[in-house]
XYZ file of C-alpha atoms in Angstrom:
403
model
C 3.815 63.572 -45.290
C 1.146 62.831 -42.321
C 0.778 59.175 -41.574
C -2.578 57.870 -41.093
C -3.236 56.768 -37.486
C -3.136 52.922 -37.309
C -1.490 52.512 -40.746
C 1.545 50.028 -40.995
C 3.760 53.183 -41.585
C 2.445 54.812 -38.415
C 2.888 51.866 -36.260
C 6.398 51.382 -37.644
C 7.411 54.623 -36.073
C 6.390 53.485 -32.553
C 9.224 52.047 -30.329
C 7.369 51.646 -27.123
C 6.195 54.473 -24.920
C 6.557 58.115 -26.400
C 7.151 61.197 -24.377
C 7.720 64.983 -24.618
C 8.828 67.463 -21.994
C 6.578 70.336 -20.916
C 7.335 73.857 -19.711
C 7.523 72.621 -16.251
C 10.076 70.161 -17.037
C 7.792 67.032 -16.488
C 7.117 64.608 -19.270
C 3.838 63.700 -20.796
C 4.102 59.998 -21.629
C 1.784 58.250 -24.111
C 1.518 54.299 -24.011
C 0.431 52.378 -27.071
C -1.061 49.032 -27.779
C -1.970 47.625 -31.319
C -5.172 45.443 -31.376
C -4.233 42.311 -33.382
C -8.026 41.830 -34.154
C -8.194 45.310 -35.735
C -10.740 48.115 -34.904
C -13.828 47.839 -32.725
C -15.844 46.356 -35.669
C -13.767 43.242 -35.659
C -12.319 43.112 -32.036
C -13.776 41.676 -29.009
C -11.383 43.613 -26.844
C -13.218 45.769 -24.264
C -10.287 47.063 -22.036
C -6.603 47.173 -22.150
C -5.575 47.638 -18.410
C -2.307 49.213 -17.735
C -0.290 48.207 -14.734
C 2.492 50.546 -14.124
C 4.411 49.983 -11.075
C 4.359 53.159 -8.790
C 1.678 54.835 -11.036
C -1.351 52.582 -11.719
C -0.523 49.771 -9.473
C -2.512 48.550 -6.437
C -0.208 50.357 -4.088
C -1.648 53.615 -5.139
C -5.192 52.624 -4.195
C -6.558 54.369 -7.247
C -9.016 53.198 -9.936
C -7.499 50.944 -12.552
C -6.706 52.485 -15.799
C -7.456 51.069 -19.375
C -6.004 52.524 -22.537
C -8.509 54.168 -24.847
C -9.219 53.049 -28.402
C -8.930 55.600 -31.199
C -12.363 55.070 -32.835
C -12.158 53.280 -36.286
C -8.540 52.066 -35.674
C -6.616 49.257 -34.048
C -4.900 51.794 -31.878
C -5.212 52.220 -28.105
C -3.485 54.779 -26.018
C -3.080 56.206 -22.586
C -1.294 59.353 -21.216
C 0.239 60.415 -17.925
C 2.491 63.021 -16.741
C 5.724 61.793 -14.896
C 8.652 63.520 -13.380
C 12.057 63.633 -15.314
C 13.759 61.075 -12.996
C 10.983 58.452 -12.944
C 11.765 54.755 -13.768
C 9.455 51.868 -13.719
C 8.248 48.504 -15.325
C 4.847 48.134 -16.871
C 2.676 45.590 -18.394
C -0.489 45.351 -20.659
C -3.637 43.190 -20.066
C -6.115 43.056 -22.844
C -9.544 41.836 -21.750
C -12.763 40.937 -23.506
C -14.713 41.120 -20.295
C -17.000 43.991 -19.554
C -16.374 43.778 -15.772
C -13.018 42.692 -14.602
C -13.159 44.518 -11.258
C -15.849 44.637 -8.761
C -18.032 47.729 -9.006
C -16.964 49.342 -5.605
C -13.363 49.688 -7.370
C -14.775 52.403 -9.474
C -17.504 53.802 -7.192
C -15.734 54.066 -4.000
C -12.761 56.485 -3.211
C -10.317 55.343 -2.413
C -11.262 51.870 -4.079
C -11.818 48.979 -1.708
C -8.253 47.596 -1.244
C -9.287 43.928 -1.246
C -11.404 44.143 -4.208
C -8.724 46.174 -6.038
C -5.875 43.538 -5.275
C -8.264 40.784 -6.054
C -9.208 42.207 -9.471
C -5.376 42.707 -10.446
C -4.553 39.181 -9.088
C -7.186 37.592 -11.596
C -5.771 39.638 -14.473
C -2.176 39.039 -14.020
C -1.981 35.706 -15.898
C -3.365 37.322 -18.958
C -0.599 40.115 -18.787
C 1.718 40.554 -21.709
C 4.816 42.755 -22.254
C 4.473 45.724 -24.534
C 5.102 44.328 -28.114
C 6.560 47.710 -29.212
C 9.317 47.655 -26.358
C 12.321 45.373 -27.356
C 13.198 44.878 -23.520
C 11.573 42.878 -20.765
C 11.603 40.290 -18.389
C 9.267 38.475 -15.844
C 8.391 40.416 -12.806
C 8.114 39.233 -9.170
C 4.670 37.899 -9.730
C 5.810 35.724 -12.601
C 4.215 37.838 -15.476
C 5.874 39.685 -18.342
C 6.751 43.210 -17.830
C 8.628 45.966 -19.987
C 11.014 48.799 -18.677
C 10.619 52.567 -19.013
C 13.207 55.121 -17.807
C 12.774 58.746 -18.537
C 15.863 60.911 -19.425
C 16.611 62.137 -15.895
C 16.419 58.666 -14.237
C 19.542 57.713 -12.199
C 22.413 55.966 -13.762
C 22.384 52.144 -13.327
C 26.019 51.146 -13.167
C 26.976 48.072 -15.031
C 23.488 47.221 -16.445
C 24.264 49.135 -19.827
C 26.807 46.406 -20.628
C 24.833 43.139 -20.984
C 27.224 41.568 -23.443
C 30.115 41.592 -20.972
C 31.794 38.206 -20.736
C 31.943 36.289 -17.394
C 32.582 33.009 -15.831
C 29.279 31.344 -15.181
C 28.336 30.808 -11.511
C 28.397 27.723 -9.690
C 25.066 26.415 -8.698
C 24.992 23.981 -5.575
C 22.298 22.453 -3.481
C 22.245 23.521 0.198
C 20.508 20.877 2.427
C 19.972 22.611 5.746
C 19.678 20.334 8.797
C 19.007 23.410 10.708
C 16.161 24.617 8.761
C 14.976 21.201 7.547
C 14.823 22.327 3.745
C 16.890 22.201 0.530
C 17.470 25.006 -1.826
C 19.719 26.153 -4.833
C 22.579 28.669 -4.086
C 24.698 30.399 -6.667
C 28.280 31.255 -6.145
C 29.565 33.747 -8.419
C 33.233 35.084 -8.516
C 34.684 38.090 -10.324
C 38.245 39.069 -11.090
C 41.328 36.894 -11.465
C 42.196 36.764 -7.771
C 41.238 33.631 -5.802
C 42.883 34.732 -2.389
C 41.018 34.234 0.857
C 40.667 37.934 1.563
C 38.054 38.499 -1.134
C 34.894 40.471 0.030
C 31.662 38.575 0.165
C 28.121 39.786 -0.793
C 25.101 37.770 0.152
C 22.265 38.489 -2.194
C 18.721 37.565 -0.950
C 16.022 36.459 -3.400
C 18.991 34.975 -5.285
C 16.750 33.179 -7.803
C 15.547 36.485 -9.200
C 19.101 37.976 -9.612
C 20.279 34.630 -11.145
C 17.398 33.896 -13.505
C 14.749 36.604 -14.068
C 17.096 39.448 -14.226
C 20.753 37.972 -14.270
C 23.181 40.250 -12.380
C 26.313 38.510 -13.790
C 27.394 40.737 -16.791
C 26.760 43.874 -14.609
C 29.036 42.640 -11.756
C 31.625 41.447 -14.274
C 31.603 44.865 -16.003
C 31.991 46.925 -12.895
C 34.829 44.731 -11.769
C 36.645 44.915 -15.113
C 36.364 48.876 -14.887
C 37.706 48.749 -11.310
C 34.517 50.086 -9.755
C 33.973 46.851 -7.881
C 36.723 44.752 -6.333
C 37.074 41.140 -7.129
C 34.660 39.382 -4.969
C 32.613 36.465 -4.042
C 28.718 36.743 -4.455
C 26.406 34.236 -2.871
C 22.764 34.186 -4.135
C 20.396 32.444 -1.949
C 17.215 30.918 -3.415
C 13.891 31.603 -1.339
C 12.446 28.081 -2.365
C 8.885 29.433 -2.647
C 6.782 32.275 -1.470
C 5.833 30.445 1.862
C 9.326 29.950 2.713
C 10.271 33.448 1.848
C 7.565 34.838 4.127
C 8.825 32.630 7.030
C 12.551 32.994 6.592
C 13.143 36.503 5.653
C 11.087 38.596 8.105
C 13.475 38.724 11.280
C 14.141 34.985 11.437
C 17.230 34.156 13.753
C 17.108 30.469 12.536
C 17.476 31.424 8.842
C 20.676 33.529 9.688
C 22.146 31.006 11.936
C 21.948 28.434 9.248
C 23.459 30.808 6.756
C 26.558 31.250 9.141
C 26.873 27.745 10.528
C 26.007 25.652 7.398
C 26.029 27.758 4.292
C 29.201 29.777 4.602
C 31.407 27.004 5.619
C 30.117 24.824 2.814
C 30.981 27.728 0.234
C 34.228 28.460 1.776
C 35.359 25.012 1.399
C 35.684 25.560 -2.405
C 35.615 29.364 -2.909
C 37.670 31.238 -0.313
C 36.423 34.696 0.857
C 36.882 37.116 3.677
C 35.480 36.704 7.059
C 35.911 40.380 8.051
C 32.500 42.193 8.726
C 33.676 45.339 6.837
C 34.272 43.252 3.686
C 30.866 41.474 3.876
C 27.689 42.897 2.375
C 24.301 41.465 2.842
C 21.754 42.854 0.260
C 18.103 42.481 -0.161
C 14.832 44.135 -1.415
C 11.510 44.202 0.364
C 11.330 41.211 2.919
C 14.943 40.799 1.815
C 15.770 44.415 2.612
C 14.109 44.056 6.074
C 16.150 40.698 6.520
C 19.592 42.336 5.500
C 19.306 44.956 8.286
C 18.200 42.331 10.868
C 21.152 40.430 9.987
C 23.677 43.391 10.363
C 21.972 44.468 13.618
C 22.061 40.881 15.228
C 25.405 39.796 13.908
C 27.340 42.787 13.250
C 30.704 40.933 13.723
C 29.767 38.898 10.455
C 27.585 41.302 8.322
C 29.201 44.729 8.654
C 27.756 46.187 5.648
C 23.962 46.405 4.779
C 22.224 47.261 1.515
C 18.657 47.510 2.074
C 16.251 48.446 -0.630
C 12.536 48.994 -0.125
C 12.789 47.178 3.231
C 9.509 45.923 4.583
C 9.948 47.908 7.904
C 6.256 47.900 8.305
C 6.383 44.115 9.429
C 4.189 42.704 10.756
C 1.655 45.611 10.908
C 0.678 45.917 7.253
C -1.584 48.920 6.672
C -1.491 49.838 10.242
C 0.000 53.309 11.498
C 2.488 51.825 13.757
C 6.161 50.928 13.761
C 7.405 47.467 12.730
C 8.911 45.234 15.056
C 12.626 46.055 13.979
C 12.096 49.925 14.449
C 10.445 49.243 17.859
C 13.441 46.957 18.919
C 15.846 49.884 17.950
C 13.657 52.431 19.888
C 14.005 50.263 23.028
C 17.717 50.385 22.605
C 17.819 46.422 22.425
C 20.012 46.596 19.433
C 22.638 49.032 18.280
C 23.538 49.864 14.810
C 26.871 51.398 15.629
C 29.779 50.294 13.559
C 27.670 49.203 10.634
C 27.714 50.927 7.242
C 24.288 50.974 5.777
C 22.711 51.950 2.416
C 18.971 52.376 2.760
C 16.802 52.961 -0.302
C 13.170 53.283 -1.057
C 10.887 54.520 -3.720
C 8.674 57.633 -3.173
C 5.956 55.731 -5.026
C 5.600 52.751 -2.522
C 3.709 54.661 0.110
C 3.773 52.356 2.956
C 7.225 51.074 2.577
C 8.499 54.688 1.937
C 6.987 55.776 5.341
C 8.286 52.902 7.175
C 11.873 53.440 5.614
C 11.925 57.071 6.803
C 10.937 55.978 10.260
C 13.869 53.509 10.176
C 16.296 56.203 8.818
C 15.118 58.618 11.652
C 15.995 55.889 14.133
C 19.367 54.975 12.637
C 20.446 58.459 12.518
C 19.857 58.929 16.141
C 22.586 56.255 16.829
C 25.019 58.083 14.672
C 25.234 55.120 12.286
C 27.039 55.584 9.063
C 23.873 55.377 6.977
C 23.321 56.511 3.325
C 19.788 57.303 2.397
C 18.652 57.228 -1.284
C 15.124 57.811 -2.519
C 14.233 57.328 -6.066
C 11.135 58.351 -8.148
C 9.806 54.683 -8.527
C 7.691 52.007 -6.919
C 8.201 48.713 -5.524
C 10.194 47.557 -8.531
C 13.112 45.551 -9.580
C 13.870 48.045 -12.410
C 14.750 50.467 -9.830
C 16.495 47.778 -7.514
C 18.859 46.682 -10.148
C 20.534 50.163 -10.338
C 20.443 50.566 -6.623
C 22.004 47.100 -6.091
C 25.103 47.955 -8.091
C 25.404 51.469 -6.819
C 25.016 50.223 -3.321
C 27.881 47.556 -3.802
C 30.105 50.208 -5.094
C 29.415 52.579 -2.198
C 29.868 49.957 0.492
C 33.053 48.609 -0.981
C 34.509 51.803 -2.197
C 37.524 51.599 0.117
C 38.327 48.324 -1.598
C 38.417 49.729 -5.150
C 41.297 51.782 -6.778
C 40.599 55.614 -7.103
C 39.023 56.391 -10.561
């Protein structure tokens, strides 16, 4: 029996985006939204903007995309073709306004970057997660997002067991005299051992991994399965965007405060190893830049680096020139020898992907132990969460029993 488009029975069959594989192995993906006000005769909705990280986001410098209404129904849809390994987050933004973007966004190719970013910035407060998709969280800009992973997307170790029991982390206040500020720090331990030789992982943007996308069950699950060793995880809050932009990009004061103040403060109650080869510093975006900066400047403390979507363009956004850290390495002012590095970036974050390839080339010239991973995704925590656990497993592999 054919169900009528827009009927209750028809909508009951929708569980989020739908896809089908074509003869080339790619997937045609359809996004749906049900207008709660009904058809065009009863609804004031003019657009349903679709912001897909790495596909229709502002990084692509392409015209904004809106779903299209199926005439006479409450159904809106939009289609695209994606590779089998694609993974990303998305949100919907219904709007009653006829013009949410400046005209040059649609008449100019590529669209004016500033106008495009400004249009999206104004719309984000109206963003909603996909009502048809049961999973979601709040993204880095604070608005709701929903996940989508196609069948060939890489495994995300630990994240498929959200109900794994764990001992809740301890949250402490770190009042830094060196930095002149105060922030939250989460201290999380896994396994039953409490010896002083436990490896340590420092996770930047700690507030995200503690609250927006809690990492605790994934780490506990991988430890229970023997894929990660019993360890201490230190998640550092950024305070706010202003402090993040100041402290994470190549800031020696921040890392001196971490070593001289924070690590001794935590060690007083939670012992961990001081060996560089047992210490991982991990971060994304500015945090990815910061993690490699820490390893290069203090290799005797931070011997393992997990950098995801590192902002190696800094401080030359949009310019066709290398960032400060790449230039410093080129001048042989720093050496990466002795470090173990996992470098990861998404092919759909153009500026950062190019910068990471430049960094990779420079690291390989120094014969550093660097593992390169590129993913079919954008500047997206949905990709980073799997890379985070996979990277920890890779960097701590000698510490875990053979499987």
